[in-house]
């Protein structure tokens, strides 16, 4: 069995400042970023992809994305989701 994925995703105070966070583990890549859905609602989007940068993979339709609540709980759930995608 391969190495175990270990994520160190920043807390809400960092992520709520319009920062993005991305990382990789071998050819597994992940990204977490805030997104304004409308003038009021914001969410965090977690994405997983392989090989290339996010923009290339997203343009090609090869990213898997999920939206999460704009809170520390949302970041925690996004982190769990990224783990589940890695282990899938």
Coordinates of N, CA, C and O in Angstrom, one line a residue:
X1 N 0.8 -1.2 0.0 CA 0.0 0.0 0.0 C 0.9 1.2 0.0 O 1.9 1.3 0.6
X2 N 0.5 2.3 -0.7 CA 1.3 3.5 -0.8 C 1.2 4.4 0.5 O 0.6 4.0 1.5
X3 N 1.9 5.5 0.4 CA 1.9 6.4 1.5 C 0.6 7.0 1.8 O -0.3 7.2 0.9
X4 N 0.4 7.3 3.1 CA -0.9 7.9 3.5 C -0.9 9.4 3.3 O 0.1 10.1 3.6
X5 N -2.0 10.0 2.7 CA -2.1 11.4 2.5 C -2.2 12.1 3.8 O -3.0 11.7 4.7
X6 N -1.5 13.2 4.0 CA -1.6 14.0 5.2 C -1.7 15.5 4.7 O -0.8 16.1 4.2
X7 N -2.9 16.0 5.0 CA -3.2 17.4 4.6 C -3.0 18.4 5.7 O -3.2 18.1 6.9
X8 N -2.5 19.6 5.4 CA -2.4 20.7 6.3 C -3.1 21.9 5.7 O -2.4 22.8 5.2
X9 N -4.4 21.9 5.8 CA -5.2 23.0 5.2 C -5.3 24.1 6.2 O -5.7 23.8 7.3
X10 N -5.1 25.3 5.8 CA -5.3 26.4 6.7 C -6.7 26.6 7.3 O -7.6 26.0 6.7
X11 N -6.7 27.3 8.4 CA -8.0 27.5 9.1 C -8.8 28.6 8.4 O -8.3 29.3 7.5
X12 N -10.0 28.8 8.9 CA -11.0 29.7 8.3 C -10.4 31.2 8.2 O -10.7 31.9 7.2
X13 N -9.7 31.6 9.2 CA -9.3 33.0 9.2 C -8.4 33.3 8.0 O -8.4 34.4 7.4
X14 N -7.5 32.4 7.6 CA -6.7 32.5 6.4 C -7.5 32.4 5.1 O -7.4 33.2 4.2
X15 N -8.3 31.4 5.1 CA -9.1 31.1 3.8 C -10.2 32.2 3.6 O -10.5 32.4 2.4
X16 N -10.7 32.8 4.6 CA -11.7 33.8 4.4 C -11.2 35.1 3.9 O -12.0 36.0 3.5
X17 N -9.9 35.3 3.7 CA -9.3 36.5 3.2 C -9.1 36.4 1.6 O -8.2 37.0 1.1
X18 N -9.9 35.6 1.0 CA -9.9 35.4 -0.5 C -8.6 34.6 -0.9 O -8.2 34.7 -2.0
X19 N -8.0 33.9 0.0 CA -6.9 33.1 -0.3 C -7.3 31.7 -0.8 O -8.3 31.2 -0.5
X20 N -6.4 31.1 -1.7 CA -6.6 29.8 -2.1 C -5.5 28.9 -1.5 O -4.5 29.4 -1.1
X21 N -5.7 27.6 -1.5 CA -4.7 26.7 -1.0 C -4.7 25.5 -1.9 O -5.7 24.9 -2.2
X22 N -3.5 25.2 -2.3 CA -3.4 24.0 -3.2 C -2.2 23.1 -2.7 O -1.3 23.7 -2.1
X23 N -2.3 21.9 -3.0 CA -1.2 21.0 -2.7 C -1.2 19.8 -3.6 O -2.1 19.6 -4.4
X24 N -0.2 18.9 -3.4 CA -0.1 17.7 -4.2 C 0.5 16.6 -3.3 O 1.2 16.9 -2.4
X25 N 0.2 15.4 -3.8 CA 0.8 14.2 -3.2 C 1.0 13.2 -4.3 O 0.0 12.6 -4.8
X26 N 2.2 13.1 -4.8 CA 2.4 12.3 -6.0 C 1.7 13.0 -7.2 O 1.9 14.3 -7.3
X27 N 0.9 12.3 -7.9 CA 0.2 13.0 -9.0 C -1.2 13.4 -8.6 O -2.0 13.9 -9.4
X28 N -1.6 13.2 -7.3 CA -2.9 13.6 -6.8 C -2.7 15.1 -6.4 O -1.9 15.5 -5.7
X29 N -3.6 16.0 -7.0 CA -3.6 17.4 -6.7 C -4.9 17.8 -6.1 O -5.9 17.2 -6.4
X30 N -4.9 18.8 -5.2 CA -6.1 19.3 -4.6 C -6.0 20.8 -4.4 O -4.9 21.4 -4.4
X31 N -7.1 21.4 -4.4 CA -7.2 22.9 -4.2 C -8.5 23.2 -3.5 O -9.5 22.6 -3.6
X32 N -8.4 24.2 -2.6 CA -9.5 24.8 -1.8 C -9.5 26.3 -2.0 O -8.5 26.9 -1.9
X33 N -10.7 26.8 -2.4 CA -10.8 28.2 -2.6 C -12.2 28.7 -2.3 O -13.1 28.0 -2.5
X34 N -12.3 30.0 -1.9 CA -13.6 30.6 -1.7 C -14.2 31.0 -3.0 O -13.5 31.4 -4.0
X35 N -15.5 31.0 -3.1 CA -16.3 31.4 -4.3 C -17.5 32.2 -3.9 O -18.3 31.7 -3.0
X36 N -17.7 33.3 -4.5 CA -18.9 34.1 -4.3 C -20.0 33.6 -5.2 O -19.8 33.7 -6.4
X37 N -21.1 33.1 -4.7 CA -22.2 32.5 -5.5 C -23.1 33.6 -6.0 O -23.6 33.6 -7.0
X38 N -23.3 34.6 -5.1 CA -24.1 35.8 -5.4 C -23.6 36.9 -4.5 O -22.5 36.7 -3.9
X39 N -24.3 38.0 -4.4 CA -23.8 39.1 -3.6 C -23.7 38.8 -2.1 O -23.0 39.4 -1.4
X40 N -24.4 37.8 -1.7 CA -24.5 37.4 -0.2 C -23.8 36.1 0.1 O -22.9 36.0 0.9
X41 N -24.1 35.1 -0.7 CA -23.7 33.7 -0.3 C -22.3 33.5 -0.8 O -21.9 33.8 -2.0
X42 N -21.5 32.9 0.0 CA -20.1 32.4 -0.3 C -20.0 31.0 0.1 O -20.7 30.5 1.0
X43 N -19.2 30.2 -0.7 CA -18.9 28.8 -0.4 C -17.4 28.6 -0.5 O -16.7 29.4 -1.1
X44 N -17.0 27.4 0.0 CA -15.7 27.0 -0.3 C -15.8 25.9 -1.3 O -16.7 25.1 -1.3
X45 N -14.9 25.9 -2.3 CA -14.9 24.8 -3.3 C -13.7 24.0 -3.1 O -12.6 24.5 -3.0
X46 N -13.8 22.7 -3.1 CA -12.7 21.8 -3.0 C -12.6 21.1 -4.4 O -13.7 20.7 -4.9
X47 N -11.4 20.9 -4.9 CA -11.3 20.3 -6.2 C -10.1 19.3 -6.1 O -9.1 19.5 -5.4
X48 N -10.3 18.2 -6.8 CA -9.2 17.2 -7.0 C -8.9 17.0 -8.5 O -9.9 17.0 -9.3
X49 N -7.7 16.7 -8.8 CA -7.3 16.5 -10.2 C -6.0 15.8 -10.3 O -5.3 15.6 -9.2
X50 N -5.5 15.5 -11.4 CA -4.2 14.8 -11.6 C -3.3 15.5 -12.6 O -3.8 16.2 -13.5
X51 N -2.0 15.3 -12.4 CA -1.0 15.7 -13.4 C -0.7 17.1 -13.6 O 0.4 17.6 -13.3
X52 N -1.6 17.9 -14.2 CA -1.4 19.3 -14.6 C -1.9 20.3 -13.6 O -2.4 19.9 -12.6
X53 N -1.7 21.5 -13.9 CA -2.2 22.6 -13.0 C -3.7 22.6 -13.0 O -4.4 22.1 -13.9
X54 N -4.3 23.2 -12.0 CA -5.8 23.2 -11.9 C -6.5 23.8 -13.1 O -7.4 23.3 -13.6
X55 N -5.9 24.9 -13.6 CA -6.6 25.6 -14.7 C -6.6 24.8 -16.0 O -7.6 24.7 -16.7
X56 N -5.5 24.0 -16.3 CA -5.5 23.2 -17.4 C -6.5 22.0 -17.3 O -7.3 21.7 -18.2
X57 N -6.5 21.4 -16.1 CA -7.4 20.3 -15.8 C -8.8 20.7 -15.8 O -9.7 20.0 -16.3
X58 N -9.1 21.8 -15.2 CA -10.5 22.3 -15.1 C -11.0 22.7 -16.5 O -12.1 22.3 -16.8
X59 N -10.2 23.3 -17.3 CA -10.6 23.7 -18.7 C -10.9 22.4 -19.5 O -11.8 22.4 -20.3
X60 N -10.2 21.3 -19.2 CA -10.4 20.1 -19.9 C -11.5 19.2 -19.3 O -11.8 18.2 -19.8
X61 N -12.1 19.7 -18.2 CA -13.2 19.0 -17.6 C -12.8 17.8 -16.8 O -13.5 16.9 -16.6
X62 N -11.5 17.8 -16.3 CA -11.0 16.6 -15.6 C -10.8 16.9 -14.1 O -10.1 16.2 -13.4
X63 N -11.5 17.9 -13.6 CA -11.5 18.1 -12.1 C -12.8 17.6 -11.5 O -13.8 17.5 -12.2
X64 N -12.7 17.2 -10.3 CA -13.9 16.8 -9.5 C -14.0 17.9 -8.4 O -13.1 18.1 -7.7
X65 N -15.2 18.5 -8.4 CA -15.4 19.6 -7.4 C -16.6 19.4 -6.6 O -17.6 18.8 -7.0
X66 N -16.5 20.0 -5.4 CA -17.6 19.9 -4.4 C -17.7 21.3 -3.7 O -16.6 21.8 -3.4
X67 N -18.9 21.7 -3.4 CA -19.0 23.0 -2.6 C -19.3 22.7 -1.1 O -20.0 21.7 -0.8
X68 N -18.8 23.6 -0.3 CA -18.9 23.4 1.2 C -19.3 24.7 1.8 O -18.9 25.8 1.3
X69 N -19.9 24.7 3.0 CA -20.3 25.9 3.8 C -19.1 26.8 4.0 O -18.0 26.3 4.2
X70 N -19.3 28.1 4.0 CA -18.3 29.1 4.2 C -18.0 29.3 5.6 O -18.5 30.2 6.3
X71 N -17.3 28.3 6.3 CA -17.1 28.3 7.7 C -15.9 27.4 8.0 O -15.5 26.6 7.1
X72 N -15.5 27.3 9.2 CA -14.5 26.4 9.6 C -15.0 25.0 9.4 O -14.3 24.0 9.0
X73 N -16.3 24.8 9.8 CA -16.9 23.5 9.6 C -16.9 23.0 8.1 O -16.6 21.9 7.8
X74 N -17.1 24.0 7.2 CA -17.0 23.7 5.8 C -15.6 23.3 5.4 O -15.5 22.4 4.6
X75 N -14.6 24.0 5.9 CA -13.2 23.6 5.6 C -12.9 22.2 6.1 O -12.3 21.4 5.4
X76 N -13.4 21.9 7.3 CA -13.2 20.6 7.9 C -13.9 19.5 7.0 O -13.3 18.4 6.7
X77 N -15.1 19.8 6.5 CA -15.8 18.8 5.7 C -15.1 18.7 4.3 O -15.0 17.6 3.7
X78 N -14.6 19.8 3.8 CA -13.9 19.8 2.5 C -12.6 18.9 2.6 O -12.2 18.2 1.7
X79 N -11.9 19.1 3.8 CA -10.7 18.3 4.0 C -11.1 16.8 4.0 O -10.4 16.0 3.4
X80 N -12.1 16.4 4.7 CA -12.6 15.0 4.7 C -12.9 14.5 3.3 O -12.6 13.4 2.9
X81 N -13.5 15.4 2.5 CA -13.9 15.1 1.1 C -12.6 14.8 0.3 O -12.6 13.9 -0.5
X82 N -11.6 15.7 0.5 CA -10.4 15.5 -0.3 C -9.8 14.1 0.1 O -9.4 13.4 -0.8
X83 N -9.8 13.8 1.4 CA -9.2 12.5 1.8 C -10.0 11.4 1.1 O -9.5 10.4 0.6
X84 N -11.4 11.5 1.1 CA -12.2 10.4 0.5 C -11.9 10.3 -1.0 O -11.9 9.2 -1.5
X85 N -11.6 11.4 -1.7 CA -11.3 11.3 -3.1 C -10.0 10.7 -3.3 O -9.8 9.9 -4.3
X86 N -9.0 10.9 -2.5 CA -7.7 10.3 -2.6 C -7.8 8.8 -2.3 O -7.2 8.0 -3.0
X87 N -8.6 8.4 -1.4 CA -8.8 7.0 -1.0 C -9.7 6.2 -1.9 O -9.8 5.0 -1.8
X88 N -10.4 6.9 -2.8 CA -11.4 6.3 -3.7 C -10.7 5.4 -4.8 O -9.6 5.6 -5.2

